[in-house]
XYZ file of C-alpha atoms in Angstrom:
647
model
C -31.776 -17.430 -35.093
C -28.329 -17.949 -36.707
C -27.234 -14.526 -35.461
C -28.366 -15.468 -31.940
C -26.430 -18.724 -32.038
C -23.366 -16.921 -33.391
C -23.612 -14.333 -30.625
C -23.825 -17.044 -27.980
C -20.825 -18.848 -29.470
C -18.736 -15.645 -29.511
C -19.810 -14.900 -25.926
C -18.717 -18.394 -24.894
C -15.328 -17.928 -26.584
C -14.911 -14.563 -24.814
C -15.626 -16.142 -21.424
C -13.190 -18.987 -22.178
C -10.519 -16.489 -23.294
C -10.963 -14.483 -20.080
C -10.627 -17.656 -17.999
C -7.524 -18.710 -19.941
C -5.899 -15.288 -19.543
C -6.520 -15.434 -15.796
C -4.981 -18.903 -15.620
C -1.989 -17.722 -17.690
C -1.441 -14.743 -15.392
C -1.421 -17.038 -12.349
C 1.197 -19.284 -13.957
C 3.386 -16.361 -15.066
C 3.383 -15.006 -11.496
C 5.135 -18.174 -10.259
C 8.953 -18.587 -9.995
C 10.848 -19.488 -13.181
C 11.462 -23.232 -12.854
C 10.748 -26.534 -14.602
C 7.329 -26.833 -12.944
C 6.292 -23.526 -14.491
C 7.332 -24.799 -17.938
C 5.185 -27.933 -17.514
C 2.182 -25.846 -16.402
C 2.524 -23.621 -19.488
C 2.687 -26.688 -21.751
C -0.436 -28.168 -20.099
C -2.317 -24.877 -20.531
C -1.331 -24.708 -24.220
C -2.645 -28.244 -24.813
C -5.842 -27.367 -22.940
C -6.713 -24.325 -25.077
C -5.520 -25.861 -28.361
C -8.931 -27.372 -29.125
C -10.477 -23.868 -29.356
C -7.630 -21.642 -30.641
C -4.377 -22.763 -32.247
C -3.025 -19.192 -32.259
C -3.551 -18.713 -28.497
C -2.046 -22.137 -27.825
C 0.989 -21.222 -29.972
C 1.596 -18.095 -27.906
C 1.588 -20.141 -24.692
C 3.929 -22.768 -26.178
C 6.300 -19.974 -27.242
C 6.366 -18.693 -23.635
C 7.228 -22.227 -22.490
C 10.052 -22.369 -25.061
C 11.451 -18.975 -24.013
C 11.422 -19.969 -20.347
C 13.023 -23.362 -21.112
C 15.869 -21.592 -22.943
C 16.247 -19.135 -20.047
C 16.637 -21.870 -17.373
C 18.378 -24.289 -19.810
C 15.681 -26.982 -19.448
C 16.327 -29.447 -22.294
C 13.149 -31.529 -21.931
C 11.079 -28.326 -21.883
C 12.742 -27.156 -25.088
C 11.931 -30.462 -26.822
C 8.305 -30.463 -25.686
C 7.844 -26.806 -26.679
C 9.358 -27.293 -30.149
C 7.165 -30.390 -30.681
C 3.923 -28.607 -29.728
C 4.826 -25.466 -31.700
C 5.473 -27.609 -34.756
C 1.979 -29.105 -34.496
C 0.387 -25.648 -34.140
C 2.255 -24.307 -37.206
C 1.088 -27.289 -39.240
C -2.541 -26.698 -38.303
C -2.158 -23.014 -39.255
C -0.773 -23.956 -42.695
C 2.979 -23.288 -42.150
C 4.024 -26.930 -42.606
C 7.664 -26.321 -43.536
C 8.340 -24.433 -40.305
C 6.285 -27.054 -38.464
C 8.589 -29.792 -39.760
C 11.663 -27.709 -38.823
C 10.445 -27.271 -35.225
C 9.597 -30.978 -34.797
C 13.010 -31.913 -36.226
C 14.651 -29.738 -33.538
C 12.553 -31.500 -30.918
C 13.688 -34.839 -32.375
C 17.358 -33.829 -31.990
C 16.826 -32.820 -28.335
C 14.943 -36.023 -27.435
C 17.664 -38.094 -29.152
C 20.363 -36.390 -27.056
C 18.285 -37.049 -23.904
C 17.810 -40.705 -24.953
C 14.046 -40.169 -24.526
C 12.527 -42.926 -26.679
C 8.963 -41.780 -26.003
C 9.762 -38.278 -27.237
C 11.610 -39.598 -30.303
C 8.626 -41.831 -31.159
C 6.205 -38.902 -30.812
C 8.392 -36.817 -33.158
C 8.393 -39.630 -35.730
C 4.591 -39.784 -35.510
C 4.199 -36.012 -35.955
C 6.664 -35.916 -38.890
C 4.813 -38.785 -40.534
C 1.534 -36.865 -40.384
C 3.185 -33.656 -41.645
C 4.893 -35.337 -44.608
C 1.613 -37.052 -45.492
C -0.094 -33.628 -45.523
C 2.576 -32.355 -47.928
C 2.050 -35.390 -50.161
C 5.497 -36.916 -49.404
C 4.164 -40.345 -48.593
C 7.513 -42.144 -48.860
C 8.853 -40.150 -45.909
C 5.504 -40.413 -44.099
C 5.596 -44.234 -44.210
C 9.136 -44.408 -42.826
C 8.416 -42.032 -39.915
C 5.104 -43.616 -38.931
C 6.431 -47.175 -38.898
C 9.554 -46.045 -36.981
C 7.263 -44.496 -34.375
C 5.211 -47.715 -34.190
C 8.332 -49.801 -33.483
C 9.595 -47.382 -30.799
C 6.242 -47.262 -29.024
C 5.988 -51.017 -28.733
C 7.350 -51.000 -25.169
C 5.554 -47.817 -24.023
C 2.277 -47.923 -22.135
C -0.555 -46.687 -24.433
C -1.161 -42.966 -23.921
C -1.823 -39.709 -25.771
C 1.089 -40.350 -28.201
C -0.448 -43.657 -29.339
C -3.836 -42.224 -30.281
C -2.248 -39.738 -32.747
C 0.054 -42.417 -34.192
C -2.753 -44.962 -34.687
C -4.879 -42.241 -36.325
C -2.060 -41.267 -38.739
C -1.429 -44.878 -39.711
C -5.153 -45.513 -40.184
C -5.382 -42.466 -42.421
C -2.420 -43.738 -44.433
C -4.066 -47.141 -44.952
C -7.296 -45.402 -45.954
C -5.378 -43.528 -48.665
C -4.001 -46.913 -49.805
C -7.652 -48.114 -50.017
C -6.716 -50.822 -47.511
C -9.867 -50.149 -45.486
C -9.580 -53.258 -43.296
C -6.229 -52.150 -41.850
C -7.481 -48.546 -41.709
C -10.371 -49.659 -39.508
C -8.029 -51.721 -37.316
C -5.803 -48.729 -36.519
C -8.668 -46.236 -36.144
C -10.297 -48.642 -33.672
C -7.008 -48.729 -31.757
C -7.018 -44.909 -31.677
C -10.632 -44.967 -30.431
C -9.790 -47.487 -27.704
C -6.856 -45.422 -26.416
C -8.881 -42.172 -26.587
C -11.720 -43.814 -24.682
C -9.403 -45.102 -21.938
C -7.938 -41.575 -21.629
C -11.469 -40.031 -21.650
C -10.300 -37.698 -24.435
C -13.673 -36.722 -25.953
C -12.126 -34.536 -28.682
C -10.059 -37.431 -30.046
C -12.924 -39.902 -29.593
C -14.902 -37.682 -32.007
C -11.959 -37.622 -34.462
C -11.635 -41.436 -34.317
C -15.391 -41.917 -34.837
C -15.229 -39.605 -37.870
C -12.307 -41.587 -39.331
C -14.184 -44.868 -38.829
C -17.217 -43.280 -40.503
C -15.050 -42.515 -43.550
C -13.506 -45.999 -43.707
C -16.837 -47.792 -43.472
C -18.362 -45.365 -46.007
C -15.533 -46.174 -48.446
C -16.287 -49.870 -47.896
C -19.953 -49.220 -48.761
C -21.300 -49.933 -45.276
C -23.543 -46.831 -45.054
C -25.540 -48.036 -42.041
C -22.482 -48.446 -39.822
C -20.954 -45.240 -41.205
C -24.126 -43.264 -40.379
C -24.113 -44.676 -36.833
C -20.511 -43.491 -36.283
C -21.368 -40.044 -37.686
C -24.316 -39.631 -35.300
C -22.272 -40.801 -32.306
C -19.555 -38.285 -33.142
C -22.098 -35.455 -33.444
C -23.766 -36.259 -30.114
C -20.401 -36.378 -28.306
C -19.181 -33.158 -29.952
C -22.280 -31.256 -28.856
C -21.695 -32.520 -25.330
C -17.993 -31.544 -25.391
C -18.737 -28.210 -27.131
C -15.202 -27.316 -28.269
C -14.330 -26.046 -31.745
C -12.140 -28.999 -32.808
C -14.685 -31.655 -31.782
C -17.570 -29.797 -33.405
C -15.633 -29.307 -36.656
C -14.766 -33.000 -36.959
C -18.298 -34.118 -36.070
C -20.113 -31.779 -38.489
C -17.590 -32.519 -41.280
C -18.086 -36.265 -40.787
C -21.870 -35.864 -40.709
C -21.833 -33.718 -43.856
C -19.832 -36.381 -45.763
C -22.338 -39.047 -44.703
C -25.310 -36.893 -45.728
C -23.864 -36.536 -49.242
C -23.568 -40.297 -49.443
C -27.254 -40.590 -48.431
C -28.298 -37.879 -50.970
C -29.313 -35.460 -48.178
C -27.566 -32.534 -49.866
C -29.368 -29.669 -48.085
C -28.609 -31.259 -44.740
C -24.991 -31.799 -45.851
C -24.670 -28.063 -46.689
C -26.031 -27.027 -43.286
C -23.594 -29.352 -41.494
C -20.737 -28.262 -43.777
C -21.332 -24.592 -43.049
C -21.178 -25.293 -39.314
C -17.943 -27.263 -39.811
C -16.473 -24.369 -41.822
C -17.437 -21.925 -39.050
C -15.438 -23.943 -36.501
C -12.512 -24.446 -38.924
C -12.315 -20.672 -39.384
C -12.474 -20.066 -35.642
C -9.519 -22.461 -35.239
C -7.760 -20.860 -38.247
C -6.939 -24.401 -39.358
C -6.068 -24.285 -43.084
C -6.236 -28.080 -43.545
C -9.734 -28.212 -41.998
C -10.869 -25.313 -44.198
C -9.760 -27.108 -47.381
C -11.357 -30.421 -46.350
C -14.759 -28.917 -45.498
C -14.660 -26.690 -48.599
C -14.274 -29.817 -50.730
C -17.276 -31.371 -48.986
C -19.439 -28.239 -49.401
C -18.501 -27.964 -53.064
C -19.552 -31.580 -53.675
C -22.937 -30.932 -52.016
C -23.572 -27.802 -54.093
C -22.509 -29.661 -57.240
C -25.035 -32.445 -56.479
C -27.738 -29.758 -56.223
C -26.687 -28.293 -59.577
C -25.252 -25.061 -58.128
C -22.024 -25.347 -60.105
C -20.918 -21.684 -59.836
C -21.256 -21.779 -56.049
C -19.228 -25.011 -55.917
C -16.522 -23.507 -58.188
C -16.209 -20.366 -56.006
C -15.740 -22.474 -52.855
C -13.051 -24.634 -54.491
C -11.199 -21.587 -55.907
C -10.968 -20.149 -52.410
C -9.727 -23.504 -51.066
C -7.158 -23.691 -53.866
C -5.809 -20.234 -53.021
C -5.217 -20.957 -49.329
C -3.962 -24.485 -50.061
C -1.369 -23.346 -52.625
C -0.214 -20.606 -50.255
C 0.275 -23.168 -47.464
C 1.813 -25.788 -49.779
C -0.718 -28.490 -48.869
C 0.040 -30.720 -51.813
C -1.920 -33.848 -50.822
C -5.112 -31.922 -49.981
C -5.027 -29.937 -53.234
C -5.487 -33.123 -55.320
C -9.219 -33.296 -54.547
C -9.553 -29.538 -55.060
C -7.981 -29.692 -58.522
C -10.061 -32.738 -59.443
C -13.257 -30.981 -58.319
C -12.449 -27.821 -60.269
C -11.654 -29.824 -63.400
C -14.963 -31.697 -63.159
C -17.108 -28.571 -62.476
C -15.466 -26.423 -65.165
C -16.000 -29.238 -67.645
C -19.733 -29.239 -66.806
C -19.834 -25.445 -67.105
C -18.238 -25.603 -70.539
C -14.986 -23.938 -69.395
C -12.897 -26.588 -71.148
C -9.583 -24.664 -71.131
C -9.822 -24.071 -67.352
C -10.922 -27.663 -66.828
C -7.834 -28.902 -68.731
C -5.527 -26.670 -66.677
C -6.982 -27.960 -63.423
C -6.746 -31.571 -64.613
C -3.067 -31.088 -65.466
C -2.489 -29.742 -61.952
C -4.302 -32.782 -60.598
C -2.017 -35.106 -62.575
C 1.052 -33.181 -61.423
C 0.088 -33.725 -57.765
C -0.525 -37.454 -58.064
C 1.180 -39.002 -55.083
C 3.254 -42.116 -55.110
C 1.313 -43.727 -52.315
C -0.280 -46.382 -54.444
C 2.836 -47.558 -56.314
C 4.203 -51.032 -55.718
C 7.431 -49.773 -54.131
C 5.638 -47.979 -51.339
C 3.142 -50.785 -50.820
C 6.090 -53.161 -50.453
C 7.869 -50.768 -48.060
C 4.897 -50.354 -45.757
C 4.237 -54.119 -45.818
C 7.861 -54.866 -44.895
C 7.844 -52.317 -42.069
C 4.553 -53.694 -40.767
C 6.036 -57.205 -40.740
C 9.128 -55.942 -38.907
C 6.945 -54.260 -36.316
C 4.812 -57.373 -35.802
C 7.949 -59.542 -35.590
C 9.537 -57.224 -33.025
C 6.340 -57.325 -30.983
C 6.256 -61.142 -31.024
C 9.932 -61.324 -30.050
C 9.336 -58.896 -27.206
C 6.401 -61.025 -25.983
C 8.497 -64.223 -26.203
C 11.338 -62.610 -24.251
C 8.918 -61.462 -21.604
C 7.440 -64.952 -21.379
C 10.939 -66.495 -20.993
C 11.724 -64.012 -18.229
C 8.465 -64.809 -16.453
C 9.164 -68.545 -16.724
C 12.631 -68.079 -15.237
C 11.235 -66.014 -12.368
C 8.604 -68.660 -11.664
C 11.257 -71.393 -11.566
C 13.253 -69.423 -9.010
C 10.122 -68.873 -6.936
C 9.323 -72.597 -7.080
C 12.776 -73.492 -5.854
C 12.439 -71.127 -2.922
C 8.920 -72.320 -2.097
C 10.163 -75.928 -1.680
C 12.228 -74.758 1.284
C 9.096 -73.683 3.137
C 7.144 -76.098 5.298
C 4.552 -77.400 2.836
C 2.270 -79.060 5.362
C 1.804 -76.015 7.568
C 1.013 -73.781 4.576
C -1.420 -76.355 3.199
C -3.254 -76.584 6.512
C -3.496 -72.818 6.752
C -4.770 -72.553 3.213
C -7.405 -75.217 3.781
C -8.665 -73.447 6.900
C -8.757 -70.098 5.140
C -10.455 -71.629 2.114
C -13.130 -73.230 4.255
C -13.840 -69.965 6.058
C -13.933 -68.088 2.758
C -16.364 -70.598 1.228
C -18.709 -70.309 4.180
C -18.555 -66.521 4.072
C -19.051 -66.388 0.306
C -21.989 -68.783 0.497
C -23.661 -66.591 3.124
C -22.963 -63.370 1.154
C -24.197 -64.877 -2.136
C -27.364 -66.119 -0.443
C -27.955 -62.646 1.025
C -27.254 -60.938 -2.313
C -29.531 -63.321 -4.220
C -32.370 -62.730 -1.735
C -31.931 -58.952 -2.044
C -31.918 -59.158 -5.830
C -35.115 -61.219 -5.801
C -36.844 -58.656 -3.585
C -35.725 -55.813 -5.834
C -36.883 -57.685 -8.944
C -40.322 -58.315 -7.394
C -40.594 -54.640 -6.387
C -39.636 -53.476 -9.888
C -42.113 -55.914 -11.431
C -44.913 -54.594 -9.220
C -44.057 -50.999 -10.078
C -44.009 -51.730 -13.794
C -47.322 -53.609 -13.615
C -48.898 -50.721 -11.717
C -47.552 -48.212 -14.259
C -48.820 -50.348 -17.159
C -52.266 -50.556 -15.530
C -52.350 -46.768 -15.062
C -51.363 -46.204 -18.683
C -53.992 -48.660 -19.962
C -56.599 -47.026 -17.759
C -55.714 -43.599 -19.079
C -55.963 -44.761 -22.693
C -59.338 -46.443 -22.070
C -60.653 -43.259 -20.444
C -59.304 -41.191 -23.358
C -61.041 -43.527 -25.772
C -64.341 -43.266 -23.883
C -64.149 -39.475 -23.773
C -63.187 -39.320 -27.474
C -66.163 -41.544 -28.367
C -68.558 -39.424 -26.288
C -67.264 -36.222 -27.866
C -67.463 -37.619 -31.383
C -70.777 -39.509 -31.129
C -72.749 -37.352 -28.710
C -71.397 -33.828 -28.373
C -70.421 -33.497 -32.045
C -73.768 -35.015 -33.074
C -75.716 -32.585 -30.871
C -73.716 -29.630 -32.236
C -74.482 -30.793 -35.810
C -78.202 -31.067 -34.972
C -78.159 -27.577 -33.422
C -76.533 -26.204 -36.554
C -79.129 -27.950 -38.714
C -81.999 -26.341 -36.704
C -80.418 -22.915 -36.987
C -79.980 -23.390 -40.719
C -83.653 -24.338 -41.115
C -84.633 -21.163 -39.260
C -82.714 -19.064 -41.765
C -84.654 -20.718 -44.595
C -87.990 -19.976 -42.947
C -86.962 -16.482 -41.927
C -84.807 -14.966 -44.618
C -84.064 -11.861 -42.610
C -82.141 -13.968 -40.019
C -79.336 -14.743 -42.457
C -78.681 -11.008 -42.635
C -78.507 -10.542 -38.857
C -74.970 -10.143 -37.477
C -75.766 -11.969 -34.230
C -77.227 -14.946 -36.110
C -74.159 -15.272 -38.360
C -71.830 -15.008 -35.336
C -73.770 -17.821 -33.641
C -73.488 -20.026 -36.712
C -69.715 -19.276 -36.906
C -69.260 -20.128 -33.214
C -71.104 -23.434 -33.747
C -68.733 -24.255 -36.647
C -65.647 -23.464 -34.577
C -66.900 -25.482 -31.583
C -67.649 -28.438 -33.857
C -64.134 -28.304 -35.335
C -62.517 -28.022 -31.869
C -64.595 -30.950 -30.532
C -63.548 -33.142 -33.466
C -59.885 -32.091 -33.136
C -59.950 -32.876 -29.392
C -61.590 -36.240 -30.118
C -58.898 -37.102 -32.694
C -56.076 -36.062 -30.327
C -57.523 -38.222 -27.560
C -57.743 -41.250 -29.870
C -55.961 -40.503 -33.209
C -57.653 -42.327 -36.087
C -54.625 -41.870 -38.353
C -52.492 -43.906 -35.919
C -55.066 -46.692 -35.754
C -55.569 -46.867 -39.544
C -52.138 -46.119 -40.991
C -49.574 -46.624 -38.235
C -46.916 -44.706 -36.329
C -44.929 -43.205 -39.224
C -47.972 -41.584 -40.908
C -49.466 -40.467 -37.570
C -46.265 -38.759 -36.431
C -45.775 -37.077 -39.810
C -49.330 -35.751 -39.723
C -49.045 -34.634 -36.090
C -45.768 -32.746 -36.746
C -47.310 -31.077 -39.825
C -50.385 -30.070 -37.807
C -48.452 -28.357 -34.981
C -45.787 -26.778 -37.242
C -46.168 -23.012 -37.555
C -43.797 -20.784 -39.493
C -44.409 -17.884 -37.103
C -44.013 -19.778 -33.807
C -42.333 -23.187 -34.149
C -41.286 -25.030 -37.318
C -41.396 -28.780 -36.747
C -39.494 -30.913 -39.279
C -40.049 -34.653 -39.536
C -37.830 -37.309 -41.094
C -38.016 -41.090 -41.287
C -35.092 -43.463 -41.912
C -35.363 -47.144 -42.608
C -38.522 -49.261 -43.022
C -41.001 -48.502 -40.230
C -43.660 -51.271 -40.157
C -46.916 -51.709 -38.248
C -46.448 -52.768 -34.628
C -48.599 -53.769 -31.686
C -51.367 -51.157 -31.222
C -50.570 -50.440 -27.574
C -46.860 -50.009 -28.413
C -47.625 -47.576 -31.270
C -50.049 -45.598 -29.109
C -47.535 -45.372 -26.230
C -44.803 -44.053 -28.579
C -47.231 -41.544 -30.094
C -48.115 -40.236 -26.634
C -44.432 -39.931 -25.652
C -43.645 -37.861 -28.788
C -46.734 -35.715 -28.072
C -45.501 -35.055 -24.532
C -41.948 -34.165 -25.637
C -43.184 -31.797 -28.348
C -45.635 -30.222 -25.887
C -42.679 -29.535 -23.605
C -40.802 -27.920 -26.531
C -43.804 -25.681 -27.268
C -44.386 -24.718 -23.644
C -40.882 -24.325 -22.228
C -38.082 -24.241 -24.793
C -38.719 -20.923 -26.603
C -37.396 -22.672 -29.704
C -37.975 -21.612 -33.275
C -37.192 -24.973 -34.829
C -37.674 -28.600 -33.765
C -36.573 -31.803 -35.512
C -38.202 -35.246 -35.160
C -36.547 -38.300 -36.651
C -37.961 -41.836 -36.644
C -35.464 -44.605 -37.520
C -35.821 -48.366 -37.892
C -32.784 -50.652 -38.335
C -32.893 -54.431 -37.852
C -34.674 -55.037 -34.525
C -34.312 -51.456 -33.217
C -36.686 -48.493 -33.435
C -35.209 -45.090 -32.523
C -36.772 -41.647 -32.065
C -34.712 -38.447 -31.810
C -36.252 -35.036 -30.951
C -34.114 -31.892 -30.994
C -34.819 -28.185 -30.671
C -32.729 -25.007 -30.780
C -34.249 -23.492 -27.658
C -32.814 -22.368 -24.314
C -32.245 -25.895 -22.974
C -32.469 -26.816 -19.298
C -30.332 -25.857 -16.322
C -29.059 -28.316 -13.748
C -30.176 -31.936 -13.681
C -32.696 -32.425 -16.501
C -34.293 -35.403 -14.701
C -35.319 -33.052 -11.857
C -36.919 -30.428 -14.118
C -40.699 -30.070 -13.858
C -41.494 -31.120 -17.408
C -42.656 -34.700 -16.844
C -39.298 -36.070 -18.030
C -38.956 -38.373 -15.011
C -42.422 -39.758 -15.715
C -41.510 -40.270 -19.364
C -38.312 -42.098 -18.421
C -40.288 -44.451 -16.157
C -42.799 -45.102 -18.959
C -39.986 -45.866 -21.435
C -38.393 -48.296 -18.967
C -41.758 -50.037 -18.618
C -41.611 -50.576 -22.400
C -38.068 -52.045 -22.111
C -36.652 -48.983 -23.852
C -33.764 -46.558 -23.387
C -34.269 -42.806 -22.796
C -31.453 -40.216 -22.949
C -31.602 -36.431 -22.586
C -28.838 -33.984 -23.515
C -29.122 -30.240 -23.065
C -27.070 -27.060 -23.340
C -28.001 -23.384 -23.371
C -26.406 -22.920 -26.799
C -27.796 -26.032 -28.529
C -31.194 -26.599 -26.909
C -32.602 -29.977 -25.857
C -31.964 -33.345 -27.489
C -33.997 -36.450 -26.534
C -33.134 -39.961 -27.787
C -35.343 -43.056 -27.391
C -34.495 -46.612 -28.435
C -36.752 -49.712 -28.338
C -36.337 -53.382 -29.179
C -39.130 -54.109 -31.683
C -38.451 -57.843 -31.994
C -41.770 -59.682 -31.747
C -43.859 -56.454 -31.901
C -44.575 -56.465 -35.645
C -48.133 -57.179 -36.787
């Protein structure tokens, strides 16, 4: 199955590469002008989320063309983007050099937005190298310059870098504040890739604060969005974030699976920083499972690529991990060497000087923002005073009369429209109520009929089969030669099988486990019963405290899960399925995923009873979401308000 998924992923990358090459050829065929430079830059940013190397080649073409036509802005933008690509690929020193050249160009052009973006990028790069003094200065300089600029793509990166800096300072409150700002800007720009990154950063901050529930929620949201976006950068960040959360929850096997996926995408991007981060996470998971040699091998590889790239700040955790693992393995000399390297790379981020510097710069930024707001308010007041003076010269009585007439007409019109709208809403509410009542009646009727049939099968048919078996058994006692007859033994065997099938059908129609023990036990037993190593492996997991609820509510949920798993068995061609039942506060959630072929087109129009299920969930005041892709299978998510439903 993993080979199949890998083949599909490589096929998808090949198709994307072919599309990108075609788009590049179209751009290169155009005349050499500033518009062509901008189109090359846009293409480079577009493909950057799947391949930094390919993006770097496009940015280099934009730089060469900008030099050829002497386009200064194009040179600055090309240097800036090339610097970012080099940093991701591990060549941070050249990355800083390129961004510095972009900074010089933007300064000559008096382009404050470009200068601010360069400060933001340099701040992130210096932080990666462990030079936090320089990082603080650049990031706060960028924050001050961007105060008058409308929030855009530059702000999301800046807010993320500052949030990460505060997280390193263990100032998690400010870290959350800036990561939420990055999330808000990314959401307004509909930038799914950066939304996933921001959710992952918030997951880390809340996890560091000890709020595991909120952290887990952010990790799941990031993973769902990344699967929908389906680009390498989003998927890396989502799986890395999820793996970290799984370690915190002691789900080490699940953390390793997620970490391996994150490493796969980091390698496809050739992002050295990502490779070191996920290697640290994987090593921690293996260490928790007691596989110390495996953890040490992973960290040694991360150390090699990190030292080659000069990633000082990221090597701290690698050295610390190696020191700890070698100490447990009894390699005390190696452990001491690694600990000395760890001490040598201790950053100065936490010292009082830097804390004071960042606090002062933050105060300066906030003061400048307040002064800007006050100046704007004074300007607005002055403008209003001028407008008032001019308005006094107009005939007040004629304007007042016109306004009164217009107001009266507007009130009459609004009253009529509101009355019409209210009437329409009432009709729609009544219609919806009737439909829900009818659906509830149908469901109750079906369950009653199932119960009757189950009772008849269990009490009558099963009883008659047992009596028939008893008579046959008595015949074998009276006639010993019958027990040796092949036909007789086959008849007895068929009676046994029919009896088992009748009882199984009776239990499926009205599951006794659900009635006696509740939803959690019933779903666990049902998943175990249908799981088959040769056909479909069904895994079940429960999070939170699932209590006993109203019988009709439990039975309805049980039927919905049955229907969804039946669809997986019949249509998905999946090898694995995953069922998770979660209960938090007043919410009960069910998630069902498979690794099958997914659905094409609009999933609500597919002939799998999904539309009927959605209607049934709405009748229970629940929420039903379906996500599907050919490479990731089908994912169904249900959420219900369980307030007042507990027994």
